[in-house]
CSV table of C-alpha atoms in Angstrom, one decimal:
chain,number,residue,atom,x,y,z
E,1,MET,CA,-16.5,25.3,5.8
E,2,ARG,CA,-14.9,28.7,6.3
E,3,ASN,CA,-15.5,31.2,9.1
E,4,ALA,CA,-15.9,34.1,6.6
E,5,PRO,CA,-18.1,34.6,3.5
E,6,THR,CA,-15.2,34.7,1.1
E,7,ILE,CA,-16.7,32.5,-1.7
E,8,LEU,CA,-18.3,34.7,-4.3
E,9,HIS,CA,-20.8,33.5,-6.9
E,10,LEU,CA,-21.6,35.8,-9.9
E,11,ASP,CA,-24.6,35.2,-12.1
E,12,MET,CA,-25.3,37.7,-14.9
E,13,ASP,CA,-29.0,38.6,-15.1
E,14,ALA,CA,-30.8,37.1,-18.1
E,15,PHE,CA,-27.5,37.3,-19.8
E,16,PHE,CA,-28.3,36.8,-23.5
E,17,ALA,CA,-31.5,38.9,-23.4
E,18,GLN,CA,-29.9,41.6,-21.4
E,19,ALA,CA,-27.0,41.8,-23.9
E,20,GLU,CA,-29.5,42.2,-26.7
E,21,GLN,CA,-31.4,44.9,-24.9
E,22,ALA,CA,-28.2,46.8,-24.2
E,23,SER,CA,-27.2,46.7,-27.9
E,24,LYS,CA,-30.6,47.6,-29.2
E,25,PRO,CA,-32.1,50.7,-27.7
E,26,SER,CA,-35.6,50.0,-29.1
E,27,LEU,CA,-35.8,46.8,-27.0
E,28,ARG,CA,-34.9,48.2,-23.7
E,29,GLY,CA,-37.7,47.7,-21.1
E,30,LYS,CA,-39.5,45.4,-23.5
E,31,ALA,CA,-40.0,41.6,-23.6
E,32,VAL,CA,-37.1,39.9,-25.4
E,33,VAL,CA,-36.7,36.1,-26.1
E,34,VAL,CA,-33.5,34.6,-27.4
E,35,GLY,CA,-33.4,31.1,-28.8
E,36,GLY,CA,-34.0,28.9,-31.8
E,37,LEU,CA,-36.8,30.3,-34.0
E,38,GLY,CA,-37.6,27.2,-35.9
E,39,PRO,CA,-40.5,24.8,-35.2
E,40,ARG,CA,-38.4,22.8,-32.8
E,41,GLY,CA,-36.5,25.7,-31.2
E,42,VAL,CA,-36.4,26.3,-27.5
E,43,VAL,CA,-35.9,29.4,-25.4
E,44,ALA,CA,-32.3,30.1,-24.4
E,45,THR,CA,-33.0,33.2,-22.3
E,46,ALA,CA,-36.0,35.4,-21.7
E,47,SER,CA,-35.7,39.0,-20.4
E,48,TYR,CA,-37.4,39.7,-17.1
E,49,GLU,CA,-40.1,41.6,-19.0
E,50,ALA,CA,-40.9,38.4,-20.9
E,51,ARG,CA,-40.8,36.3,-17.7
E,52,VAL,CA,-43.8,38.2,-16.5
E,53,PHE,CA,-45.8,36.3,-19.1
E,54,GLY,CA,-44.5,33.0,-18.0
E,55,VAL,CA,-41.7,32.6,-20.6
E,56,HIS,CA,-38.6,30.9,-19.3
E,57,SER,CA,-35.5,29.1,-20.5
E,58,ALA,CA,-35.8,25.6,-22.1
E,59,MET,CA,-39.5,26.3,-22.9
E,60,PRO,CA,-40.5,25.4,-26.5
E,61,MET,CA,-40.4,28.5,-28.6
E,62,ALA,CA,-43.9,27.8,-29.9
E,63,GLN,CA,-45.3,27.9,-26.4
E,64,ALA,CA,-43.3,31.1,-25.7
E,65,ARG,CA,-44.9,32.8,-28.7
E,66,ARG,CA,-48.3,31.9,-27.4
E,67,ARG,CA,-47.6,33.4,-24.0
E,68,ALA,CA,-45.9,36.5,-25.2
E,69,PRO,CA,-46.9,37.1,-28.8
E,70,ASN,CA,-45.6,40.7,-28.9
E,71,ALA,CA,-42.1,40.0,-27.6
E,72,ALA,CA,-39.1,40.4,-29.8
E,73,TYR,CA,-37.8,36.9,-30.8
E,74,LEU,CA,-34.1,36.9,-31.7
E,75,VAL,CA,-31.5,34.3,-32.8
E,76,PRO,CA,-28.5,34.0,-30.5
E,77,ARG,CA,-25.2,35.7,-31.2
E,78,PHE,CA,-22.8,33.4,-29.4
E,79,ALA,CA,-19.6,35.1,-30.4
E,80,PHE,CA,-21.0,38.4,-29.1
E,81,TYR,CA,-21.9,36.9,-25.8
E,82,ARG,CA,-18.5,35.2,-25.5
E,83,SER,CA,-16.8,38.6,-26.0
E,84,ILE,CA,-18.8,40.1,-23.1
E,85,SER,CA,-18.1,37.0,-21.0
E,86,GLU,CA,-14.4,37.4,-21.5
E,87,GLN,CA,-14.6,41.0,-20.2
E,88,VAL,CA,-16.5,39.8,-17.1
E,89,MET,CA,-14.1,36.9,-16.4
E,90,GLY,CA,-11.2,39.3,-16.7
E,91,LEU,CA,-12.7,41.4,-13.9
E,92,LEU,CA,-13.1,38.3,-11.8
E,93,ARG,CA,-9.5,37.3,-12.3
E,94,GLU,CA,-8.4,40.7,-11.0
E,95,LEU,CA,-10.0,39.7,-7.7
E,96,SER,CA,-8.4,36.3,-7.4
E,97,PRO,CA,-6.4,33.7,-9.2
E,98,LEU,CA,-9.0,31.1,-8.3
E,99,VAL,CA,-11.9,31.7,-10.7
E,100,GLU,CA,-14.1,28.7,-11.7
E,101,PRO,CA,-16.3,29.5,-14.7
E,102,LEU,CA,-19.4,27.4,-14.9
E,103,SER,CA,-20.7,28.9,-18.1
E,104,LEU,CA,-20.6,32.2,-20.1
E,105,ASP,CA,-22.5,34.1,-17.4
E,106,GLU,CA,-21.7,32.3,-14.2
E,107,ALA,CA,-18.6,31.7,-12.0
E,108,PHE,CA,-17.3,31.1,-8.5
E,109,VAL,CA,-14.4,33.2,-7.1
E,110,ASP,CA,-12.3,32.5,-4.0
E,111,LEU,CA,-11.8,36.0,-2.6
E,112,ASP,CA,-9.5,34.8,0.1
E,113,ALA,CA,-7.0,33.3,-2.3
E,114,GLY,CA,-6.5,36.7,-4.0
E,115,GLY,CA,-6.5,38.7,-0.8
E,116,ALA,CA,-9.6,40.5,-1.9
E,117,ALA,CA,-11.6,39.6,1.3
E,118,TRP,CA,-11.0,38.1,4.7
E,119,ASP,CA,-14.2,38.9,6.6
E,120,SER,CA,-17.8,39.9,6.0
E,121,ASP,CA,-17.1,43.6,5.5
E,122,SER,CA,-14.3,43.2,3.0
E,123,ALA,CA,-16.3,40.5,1.2
E,124,ARG,CA,-19.3,42.8,0.9
E,125,LEU,CA,-17.1,45.6,-0.4
E,126,ALA,CA,-15.5,43.3,-3.0
E,127,GLY,CA,-19.0,42.3,-4.2
E,128,ILE,CA,-20.1,46.0,-4.5
E,129,ARG,CA,-17.0,46.9,-6.4
E,130,LEU,CA,-17.3,43.9,-8.8
E,131,ARG,CA,-20.9,44.8,-9.7
E,132,ALA,CA,-20.0,48.4,-10.3
E,133,ASP,CA,-17.0,47.4,-12.5
E,134,ILE,CA,-19.2,45.0,-14.5
E,135,ARG,CA,-21.7,47.7,-15.1
E,136,ALA,CA,-19.0,50.2,-16.1
E,137,VAL,CA,-17.1,47.9,-18.4
E,138,THR,CA,-20.0,46.0,-20.1
E,139,GLY,CA,-23.1,48.1,-19.3
E,140,LEU,CA,-24.8,45.0,-17.9
E,141,THR,CA,-25.8,43.9,-14.4
E,142,GLY,CA,-25.0,40.8,-12.5
E,143,SER,CA,-26.1,39.3,-9.1
E,144,VAL,CA,-23.6,38.4,-6.5
E,145,GLY,CA,-23.9,35.8,-3.6
E,146,LEU,CA,-21.3,35.7,-0.8
E,147,ALA,CA,-21.0,32.8,1.6
E,148,SER,CA,-18.6,30.4,3.3
E,149,CYS,CA,-19.1,27.7,0.7
E,150,LYS,CA,-19.9,27.3,-3.0
E,151,MET,CA,-23.4,25.8,-2.4
E,152,LEU,CA,-24.5,28.7,-0.2
E,153,ALA,CA,-22.9,31.4,-2.4
E,154,LYS,CA,-24.9,30.1,-5.4
E,155,ILE,CA,-28.2,30.1,-3.4
E,156,ALA,CA,-27.4,33.6,-2.2
E,157,SER,CA,-26.9,34.9,-5.8
E,158,GLU,CA,-30.2,33.3,-6.8
E,159,GLN,CA,-31.9,35.2,-4.0
E,160,ALA,CA,-30.2,38.4,-5.1
E,161,LYS,CA,-31.7,38.3,-8.6
E,162,PRO,CA,-32.0,40.5,-10.4
E,163,ASP,CA,-29.2,43.1,-10.0
E,164,GLY,CA,-28.6,42.5,-6.3
E,165,LEU,CA,-26.1,41.2,-3.6
E,166,VAL,CA,-26.9,38.8,-0.8
E,167,LEU,CA,-24.3,37.9,1.9
E,168,ILE,CA,-24.9,34.9,4.2
E,169,GLU,CA,-23.2,35.4,7.5
E,170,PRO,CA,-21.4,32.4,8.9
E,171,GLY,CA,-23.5,30.8,11.6
E,172,THR,CA,-26.8,31.7,10.0
E,173,GLU,CA,-26.7,29.0,7.2
E,174,ARG,CA,-29.1,26.5,8.8
E,175,ALA,CA,-31.7,29.1,9.7
E,176,LEU,CA,-31.6,30.4,6.1
E,177,LEU,CA,-31.8,27.0,4.4
E,178,GLY,CA,-34.4,25.5,6.7
E,179,PRO,CA,-37.7,26.9,5.2
E,180,LEU,CA,-36.5,26.8,1.6
E,181,PRO,CA,-38.0,24.1,-0.8
E,182,VAL,CA,-36.0,21.0,-1.5
E,183,ARG,CA,-35.5,22.0,-5.1
E,184,THR,CA,-33.3,24.8,-3.9
E,185,LEU,CA,-30.4,22.4,-3.3
E,186,PRO,CA,-28.1,21.5,-6.2
E,187,GLY,CA,-28.9,18.1,-7.7
E,188,VAL,CA,-32.5,18.1,-6.7
E,189,GLY,CA,-34.4,18.1,-9.9
E,190,PRO,CA,-38.1,17.4,-10.7
E,191,ALA,CA,-37.8,13.6,-10.3
E,192,THR,CA,-36.0,13.7,-6.9
E,193,GLY,CA,-38.2,16.5,-5.8
E,194,ASP,CA,-41.3,14.5,-6.5
E,195,HIS,CA,-39.8,11.4,-4.8
E,196,LEU,CA,-39.2,13.4,-1.7
E,197,ARG,CA,-42.6,15.1,-1.8
E,198,ARG,CA,-44.3,11.7,-1.9
E,199,ALA,CA,-42.3,10.8,1.3
E,200,GLY,CA,-43.7,14.0,3.0
E,201,ILE,CA,-40.4,16.0,2.6
E,202,THR,CA,-40.9,19.4,1.0
E,203,THR,CA,-38.4,21.7,2.8
E,204,ILE,CA,-34.7,21.5,3.6
E,205,ASP,CA,-35.5,21.4,7.3
E,206,GLU,CA,-37.5,18.3,6.7
E,207,ILE,CA,-34.6,16.7,4.8
E,208,ALA,CA,-32.4,17.3,7.9
E,209,GLU,CA,-35.1,15.9,10.2
E,210,ALA,CA,-35.6,12.8,8.1
E,211,GLY,CA,-32.0,11.8,8.9
E,212,GLU,CA,-29.3,10.3,6.7
E,213,ASP,CA,-30.4,6.7,6.9
E,214,GLU,CA,-33.9,7.6,5.6
E,215,LEU,CA,-32.5,9.6,2.8
E,216,VAL,CA,-30.1,6.7,1.8
E,217,ARG,CA,-33.1,4.4,1.8
E,218,LEU,CA,-35.1,6.8,-0.4
E,219,LEU,CA,-32.5,7.9,-2.8
E,220,GLY,CA,-29.6,5.5,-2.6
E,221,LYS,CA,-26.2,5.8,-0.8
E,222,ALA,CA,-24.4,8.4,-2.8
E,223,HIS,CA,-27.3,10.8,-3.4
E,224,GLY,CA,-28.7,10.3,0.1
E,225,HIS,CA,-25.4,11.1,1.8
E,226,ALA,CA,-24.8,14.2,-0.4
E,227,LEU,CA,-28.3,15.5,0.1
E,228,TYR,CA,-28.1,15.2,3.9
E,229,ALA,CA,-24.8,17.0,4.0
E,230,MET,CA,-26.2,19.9,1.9
E,231,ALA,CA,-29.2,20.2,4.1
E,232,LEU,CA,-26.8,20.7,7.0
E,233,ALA,CA,-25.0,23.4,5.0
E,234,ARG,CA,-21.9,21.2,4.6
E,235,ASP,CA,-19.9,21.9,1.4
E,236,ASP,CA,-16.2,21.6,1.4
E,237,ARG,CA,-15.7,21.8,-2.4
E,238,PRO,CA,-12.8,24.1,-3.3
E,239,VAL,CA,-13.0,26.7,-6.1
E,240,VAL,CA,-11.1,25.1,-9.0
E,241,ALA,CA,-9.4,27.6,-11.4
E,242,GLU,CA,-9.2,25.3,-14.4
E,243,ARG,CA,-12.0,22.9,-15.4
E,244,GLU,CA,-10.5,20.4,-17.8
E,245,ALA,CA,-12.6,19.9,-20.9
E,246,LYS,CA,-13.6,16.2,-21.3
E,247,SER,CA,-14.9,16.5,-24.9
E,248,VAL,CA,-15.6,18.7,-27.8
E,249,SER,CA,-18.8,18.3,-29.8
E,250,VAL,CA,-21.3,19.9,-32.1
E,251,GLU,CA,-24.9,19.1,-32.7
E,252,ASP,CA,-27.7,20.3,-35.0
E,253,THR,CA,-31.4,19.8,-34.7
E,254,TYR,CA,-33.3,20.0,-38.0
E,255,ASP,CA,-36.7,21.7,-38.4
E,256,VAL,CA,-37.8,18.9,-40.7
E,257,ASP,CA,-36.7,15.3,-40.3
E,258,ILE,CA,-34.0,14.3,-42.9
E,259,HIS,CA,-34.9,11.1,-44.8
E,260,ASP,CA,-32.4,11.2,-47.6
E,261,ARG,CA,-29.4,9.1,-46.7
E,262,VAL,CA,-27.0,11.1,-48.8
E,263,ARG,CA,-28.1,14.3,-47.1
E,264,VAL,CA,-27.5,12.6,-43.7
E,265,GLU,CA,-24.0,11.6,-44.8
E,266,LEU,CA,-23.2,15.1,-45.9
E,267,GLU,CA,-24.5,16.6,-42.6
E,268,VAL,CA,-22.3,14.2,-40.7
E,269,GLN,CA,-19.2,15.3,-42.7
E,270,ARG,CA,-20.1,19.0,-42.2
E,271,LEU,CA,-20.5,18.4,-38.4
E,272,ALA,CA,-17.1,16.5,-38.3
E,273,ASP,CA,-15.4,19.5,-39.9
E,274,ARG,CA,-17.1,21.9,-37.4
E,275,CYS,CA,-16.0,19.7,-34.5
E,276,VAL,CA,-12.4,19.7,-35.7
E,277,ARG,CA,-12.4,23.5,-36.0
E,278,ARG,CA,-13.5,23.8,-32.4
E,279,LEU,CA,-10.9,21.2,-31.4
E,280,ARG,CA,-8.1,23.2,-33.0
E,281,GLU,CA,-9.4,26.4,-31.5
E,282,THR,CA,-8.7,24.9,-28.1
E,283,GLY,CA,-5.3,23.6,-29.1
E,284,LEU,CA,-6.4,20.0,-28.3
E,285,SER,CA,-6.7,16.7,-30.1
E,286,GLY,CA,-8.7,13.5,-29.3
E,287,ARG,CA,-8.7,9.8,-29.8
E,288,THR,CA,-12.4,8.8,-29.4
E,289,ILE,CA,-14.8,9.9,-32.2
E,290,VAL,CA,-18.5,9.9,-31.1
E,291,LEU,CA,-21.6,10.0,-33.4
E,292,LYS,CA,-25.0,10.9,-32.0
E,293,VAL,CA,-28.2,10.3,-33.9
E,294,ARG,CA,-31.7,11.2,-32.7
E,295,ARG,CA,-34.3,9.5,-34.9
E,296,TYR,CA,-37.9,10.5,-35.9
E,297,ASP,CA,-39.3,8.7,-32.9
E,298,PHE,CA,-37.0,10.5,-30.4
E,299,SER,CA,-34.9,7.4,-29.9
E,300,THR,CA,-31.2,8.5,-29.5
E,301,LEU,CA,-28.3,6.3,-30.6
E,302,THR,CA,-24.7,6.9,-29.8
E,303,ARG,CA,-21.8,5.2,-31.5
E,304,SER,CA,-18.1,5.6,-30.8
E,305,GLU,CA,-14.7,4.5,-32.2
E,306,THR,CA,-11.4,4.9,-30.4
E,307,LEU,CA,-8.3,5.5,-32.5
E,308,ARG,CA,-4.7,4.4,-31.7
E,309,GLY,CA,-3.9,7.9,-30.5
E,310,PRO,CA,-5.1,11.5,-30.5
E,311,THR,CA,-5.7,13.4,-33.8
E,312,ASP,CA,-7.0,16.7,-35.0
E,313,ASP,CA,-7.1,15.8,-38.6
E,314,PRO,CA,-10.4,16.5,-40.3
E,315,ALA,CA,-10.1,13.6,-42.7
E,316,VAL,CA,-9.6,11.1,-39.9
E,317,VAL,CA,-12.6,12.4,-38.0
E,318,ARG,CA,-14.8,12.5,-41.1
E,319,GLU,CA,-13.9,9.0,-42.0
E,320,ALA,CA,-14.4,7.7,-38.5
E,321,ALA,CA,-17.8,9.4,-38.3
E,322,ALA,CA,-18.8,7.9,-41.6
E,323,ARG,CA,-17.9,4.4,-40.4
E,324,LEU,CA,-20.0,4.9,-37.3
E,325,LEU,CA,-22.9,6.2,-39.4
E,326,ASP,CA,-22.8,2.9,-41.5
E,327,SER,CA,-24.1,1.1,-38.4
E,328,VAL,CA,-27.1,3.3,-37.9
E,329,ASP,CA,-30.5,2.9,-39.6
E,330,THR,CA,-31.9,6.3,-40.6
E,331,THR,CA,-34.7,5.0,-42.8
E,332,GLY,CA,-37.5,6.6,-40.7
E,333,GLY,CA,-35.9,10.0,-40.6
E,334,VAL,CA,-33.4,11.9,-38.5
E,335,ARG,CA,-34.2,15.0,-36.3
E,336,LEU,CA,-30.7,15.5,-34.7
E,337,LEU,CA,-27.1,14.7,-35.6
E,338,GLY,CA,-24.0,15.3,-33.6
E,339,VAL,CA,-20.3,14.6,-33.8
E,340,GLY,CA,-17.9,14.8,-30.9
E,341,VAL,CA,-14.3,14.0,-29.9
E,342,SER,CA,-13.3,12.8,-26.4
E,343,GLY,CA,-10.1,11.4,-24.9
E,344,LEU,CA,-8.6,14.9,-25.3
E,345,ALA,CA,-4.8,15.6,-25.3
E,346,ASP,CA,-2.6,18.5,-26.2
E,347,PHE,CA,-0.7,16.7,-28.8
E,348,THR,CA,-1.4,14.7,-32.0
E,349,GLN,CA,-0.3,11.3,-33.2
E,350,GLU,CA,1.0,12.0,-36.6
E,351,ASP,CA,0.9,8.5,-38.1
E,352,LEU,CA,-2.8,8.1,-37.3
E,353,PHE,CA,-3.8,10.0,-40.4
E,354,ALA,CA,-1.2,8.9,-42.8
E,355,GLN,CA,-3.7,6.4,-44.2
E,356,ALA,CA,-6.2,9.1,-44.7
E,357,ALA,CA,-3.7,11.3,-46.4
E,358,GLU,CA,-2.7,8.4,-48.7
E,359,GLU,CA,-6.3,7.8,-49.6
E,360,ARG,CA,-6.8,11.4,-50.5
E,361,THR,CA,-3.7,11.3,-52.8
E,362,ASP,CA,-4.4,7.9,-54.4
E,363,GLY,CA,-6.0,7.7,-57.8
E,364,PRO,CA,-5.5,9.7,-61.0
E,365,GLU,CA,-4.5,13.3,-60.6
E,366,GLU,CA,-7.1,15.7,-61.7
E,367,GLU,CA,-6.0,18.3,-64.3
E,368,PRO,CA,-6.6,21.8,-63.1
E,369,ALA,CA,-9.8,23.3,-64.4
E,370,GLU,CA,-9.5,26.2,-66.8
E,371,GLU,CA,-10.6,29.5,-65.3
E,372,PRO,CA,-13.8,30.7,-66.9
E,373,VAL,CA,-13.4,33.7,-69.0
E,374,GLY,CA,-15.8,36.7,-68.7
E,375,GLU,CA,-18.1,34.9,-66.2
E,376,VAL,CA,-20.4,37.2,-64.4
E,377,PRO,CA,-19.9,37.0,-60.6
E,378,VAL,CA,-22.8,35.5,-58.7
E,379,PRO,CA,-24.0,37.7,-55.9
E,380,VAL,CA,-23.5,36.4,-52.4
E,381,GLU,CA,-26.7,35.1,-50.8
E,382,HIS,CA,-27.0,36.1,-47.2
E,383,GLN,CA,-29.2,34.6,-44.5
E,384,TRP,CA,-30.7,37.5,-42.5
E,385,ARG,CA,-31.3,36.2,-39.0
E,386,PRO,CA,-33.5,38.2,-36.6
E,387,GLY,CA,-31.3,40.1,-34.2
E,388,HIS,CA,-28.0,39.8,-36.1
E,389,ASP,CA,-26.0,42.9,-37.1
E,390,VAL,CA,-25.9,44.5,-40.5
E,391,ARG,CA,-24.5,47.6,-42.1
E,392,HIS,CA,-25.9,49.6,-44.9
E,393,ALA,CA,-23.7,51.7,-47.2
E,394,GLU,CA,-25.7,54.8,-46.6
E,395,LEU,CA,-27.7,54.3,-43.4
E,396,GLY,CA,-24.9,52.7,-41.2
E,397,HIS,CA,-25.2,50.1,-38.5
E,398,GLY,CA,-28.4,48.2,-37.7
E,399,TRP,CA,-29.9,44.9,-36.9
E,400,VAL,CA,-32.4,42.5,-38.6
E,401,GLN,CA,-35.9,42.7,-37.3
E,402,GLY,CA,-37.2,40.1,-39.7
E,403,SER,CA,-37.1,38.7,-43.2
E,404,GLY,CA,-39.2,36.8,-45.7
E,405,LEU,CA,-40.7,36.9,-49.2
E,406,GLY,CA,-37.5,38.3,-50.6
E,407,ARG,CA,-37.5,41.3,-48.1
E,408,VAL,CA,-35.5,42.1,-45.0
E,409,THR,CA,-36.5,44.6,-42.4
E,410,VAL,CA,-33.7,46.5,-40.6
E,411,ARG,CA,-33.8,48.9,-37.6
E,412,PHE,CA,-30.8,51.3,-37.7
E,413,GLU,CA,-29.5,52.0,-34.3
E,414,THR,CA,-26.4,51.5,-32.1
E,415,PRO,CA,-26.0,50.8,-28.4
E,416,GLU,CA,-25.4,54.6,-27.7
E,417,SER,CA,-28.1,56.0,-30.0
E,418,GLU,CA,-31.7,56.7,-29.6
E,419,PRO,CA,-34.2,54.0,-30.9
E,420,GLY,CA,-33.7,54.0,-34.6
E,421,ARG,CA,-35.8,54.1,-37.7
E,422,VAL,CA,-36.9,51.0,-39.6
E,423,ARG,CA,-36.3,50.4,-43.3
E,424,THR,CA,-37.2,47.4,-45.6
E,425,PHE,CA,-34.9,46.2,-48.4
E,426,ARG,CA,-34.7,43.4,-50.9
E,427,THR,CA,-32.7,40.5,-49.5
E,428,ASP,CA,-30.2,40.9,-52.3
E,429,ASP,CA,-29.7,44.7,-51.9
E,430,PRO,CA,-26.1,45.3,-52.7
E,431,GLY,CA,-25.8,48.1,-50.1
E,432,LEU,CA,-26.7,45.7,-47.2
E,433,GLU,CA,-24.2,43.4,-45.7
E,434,PRO,CA,-23.6,41.4,-42.4
E,435,ALA,CA,-21.6,43.3,-39.8
E,436,GLN,CA,-19.8,42.7,-36.5
E,437,PRO,CA,-21.5,43.6,-33.2
E,438,LEU,CA,-20.6,47.0,-31.8
E,439,PRO,CA,-19.2,47.2,-28.2
E,440,LEU,CA,-21.9,48.0,-25.6
E,441,VAL,CA,-19.6,50.5,-23.8
E,442,ARG,CA,-17.0,52.7,-25.4
E,443,ARG,CA,-13.5,51.8,-24.4
E,444,ARG,CA,-12.5,53.9,-21.4
E,445,PRO,CA,-9.1,55.5,-21.1
E,446,GLU,CA,-6.7,54.2,-18.5
E,447,GLY,CA,-7.0,55.8,-15.0
E,448,ASP,CA,-10.8,56.3,-15.2
E,449,GLY,CA,-11.3,54.6,-11.8
E,450,VAL,CA,-12.6,51.2,-12.9
E,451,GLY,CA,-10.9,48.6,-10.8
E,452,ASP,CA,-8.9,51.4,-9.0
E,453,GLU,CA,-9.1,51.1,-5.2
E,454,SER,CA,-8.6,54.8,-4.8
E,455,ALA,CA,-11.7,55.5,-6.8
E,456,SER,CA,-14.9,56.2,-5.0
E,457,VAL,CA,-17.5,53.4,-5.3
E,458,PRO,CA,-20.7,54.6,-7.0
E,459,PRO,CA,-23.9,53.8,-5.2
E,460,VAL,CA,-25.3,50.5,-6.4
E,461,PRO,CA,-28.9,49.6,-5.8
E,462,GLY,CA,-30.0,46.2,-4.4
E,463,LEU,CA,-27.3,45.5,-1.8
E,464,VAL,CA,-27.6,42.7,0.7
E,465,SER,CA,-31.1,41.4,0.6
E,466,ASP,CA,-32.4,44.1,-1.7
E,467,ALA,CA,-32.8,42.4,-5.0
E,468,GLY,CA,-33.5,45.4,-7.2
E,469,PRO,CA,-36.6,46.7,-8.8
E,470,LEU,CA,-38.1,43.4,-10.0
E,471,PRO,CA,-39.2,40.8,-7.5
E,472,GLU,CA,-39.0,37.7,-9.7
E,473,SER,CA,-36.0,35.4,-9.1
E,474,GLU,CA,-35.0,33.0,-11.8
E,475,SER,CA,-31.7,31.7,-13.0
E,476,SER,CA,-30.2,33.4,-16.0
E,477,ALA,CA,-29.9,31.1,-19.0
E,478,ARG,CA,-26.8,29.0,-19.4
E,479,GLU,CA,-25.0,28.7,-22.6
E,480,LEU,CA,-27.0,26.2,-24.6
E,481,SER,CA,-25.6,24.4,-27.5
E,482,ALA,CA,-26.7,25.4,-31.0
E,483,GLU,CA,-28.5,22.0,-31.1
E,484,ARG,CA,-30.4,22.6,-27.9
E,485,ILE,CA,-32.0,25.8,-29.1
E,486,GLY,CA,-32.5,24.7,-32.6
E,487,TYR,CA,-29.9,27.0,-34.1
E,488,THR,CA,-27.7,26.0,-37.0
E,489,GLU,CA,-24.5,28.0,-37.7
């Protein structure tokens, strides 16, 4: 434990939903829910306006629609969120070389390692400047917690939500933690919370009073020791700059169970190719191929095969995944499929996929097909997903409000415009095409004061224990996989 609150925890406020509101003027101040829109989709993030109706992350989308029928329901734009996250993480790395990202919207920063803070006053000033810079660069808000350890910094940022800053002074940790519910501590989920409640333990003070031996008896040695240490505000975990990836995987949940075995095989091949693309994007390879199958009855099977060495060859991964699928019975139907690669390395074992290459080249050579003459080009068929960006040849930039029955409804507006007008088109309208998201904030010229110590710090509401205009405190959504929210690329 340090003697100064130089561990900072940043958590962006309702990140996905806030980004959508910032990019769509007509949704600002309104209930917005981001997630999978299919029958099995779940909520990834709900705006604070939607949380008033009881909508929260990980809730089934059908339940969210019943609670907030008039909210805007949008499909996630992960590439857009990642681009904003990169801007935010860049600001954090200007504060310190020790930045530990936990997700797209959350990270720890060791301010002392970068010389950005050494006592309470300098730490508070660093937090103020960070929040101001994030707002200036991205147009979004984030909540900041400052404390002498990671656990307390995370608790502080939770109390600061939304759009606030909370600093826990060294020496006051036990008094602050004592009356809080046991679920406040990391690692205490519903099951552990219920177990402690049945033993008469509902607050962190009562955990400390129960004693370490009693906690070990109730929860086991490892969990009991860890929970007792946290109740006493003991957390010596350092901020780790690089968190090594252990695996790369992709998963899809299907709105309707797949019964056709050929379709299942094709889906596995497609997932294998997607997994390899992600693997190559990170510059890694792997030697263990993993197949995940969730069947109609929610039973989940996992099969794996370890190769002689690491590879990033799509043919090798496809063939290994196909072999693993051979051992799985999918007769009753499949609701989820996933392919992953673990045992990661930064090199490939070339001779691993020689056999796959030979198999691809064996057999009679196919003669090149003659190019058709005078064939009429087939128009590209687009999928118009609610919330995604489009551009019209005459009307400019907009976003999809909804589609169906051969029609797509578009609202034409940009992050810097007034709420725009709505138009409806045929889904095959030649003037309408998908577009890239527009930046939330125009690029500022150098020397505008952002990140400059000589610049005056603008007043930022919600400092210390003032958590801004909304009283509700709830964690912003974490990055969920496309499978988790029922979204298929």
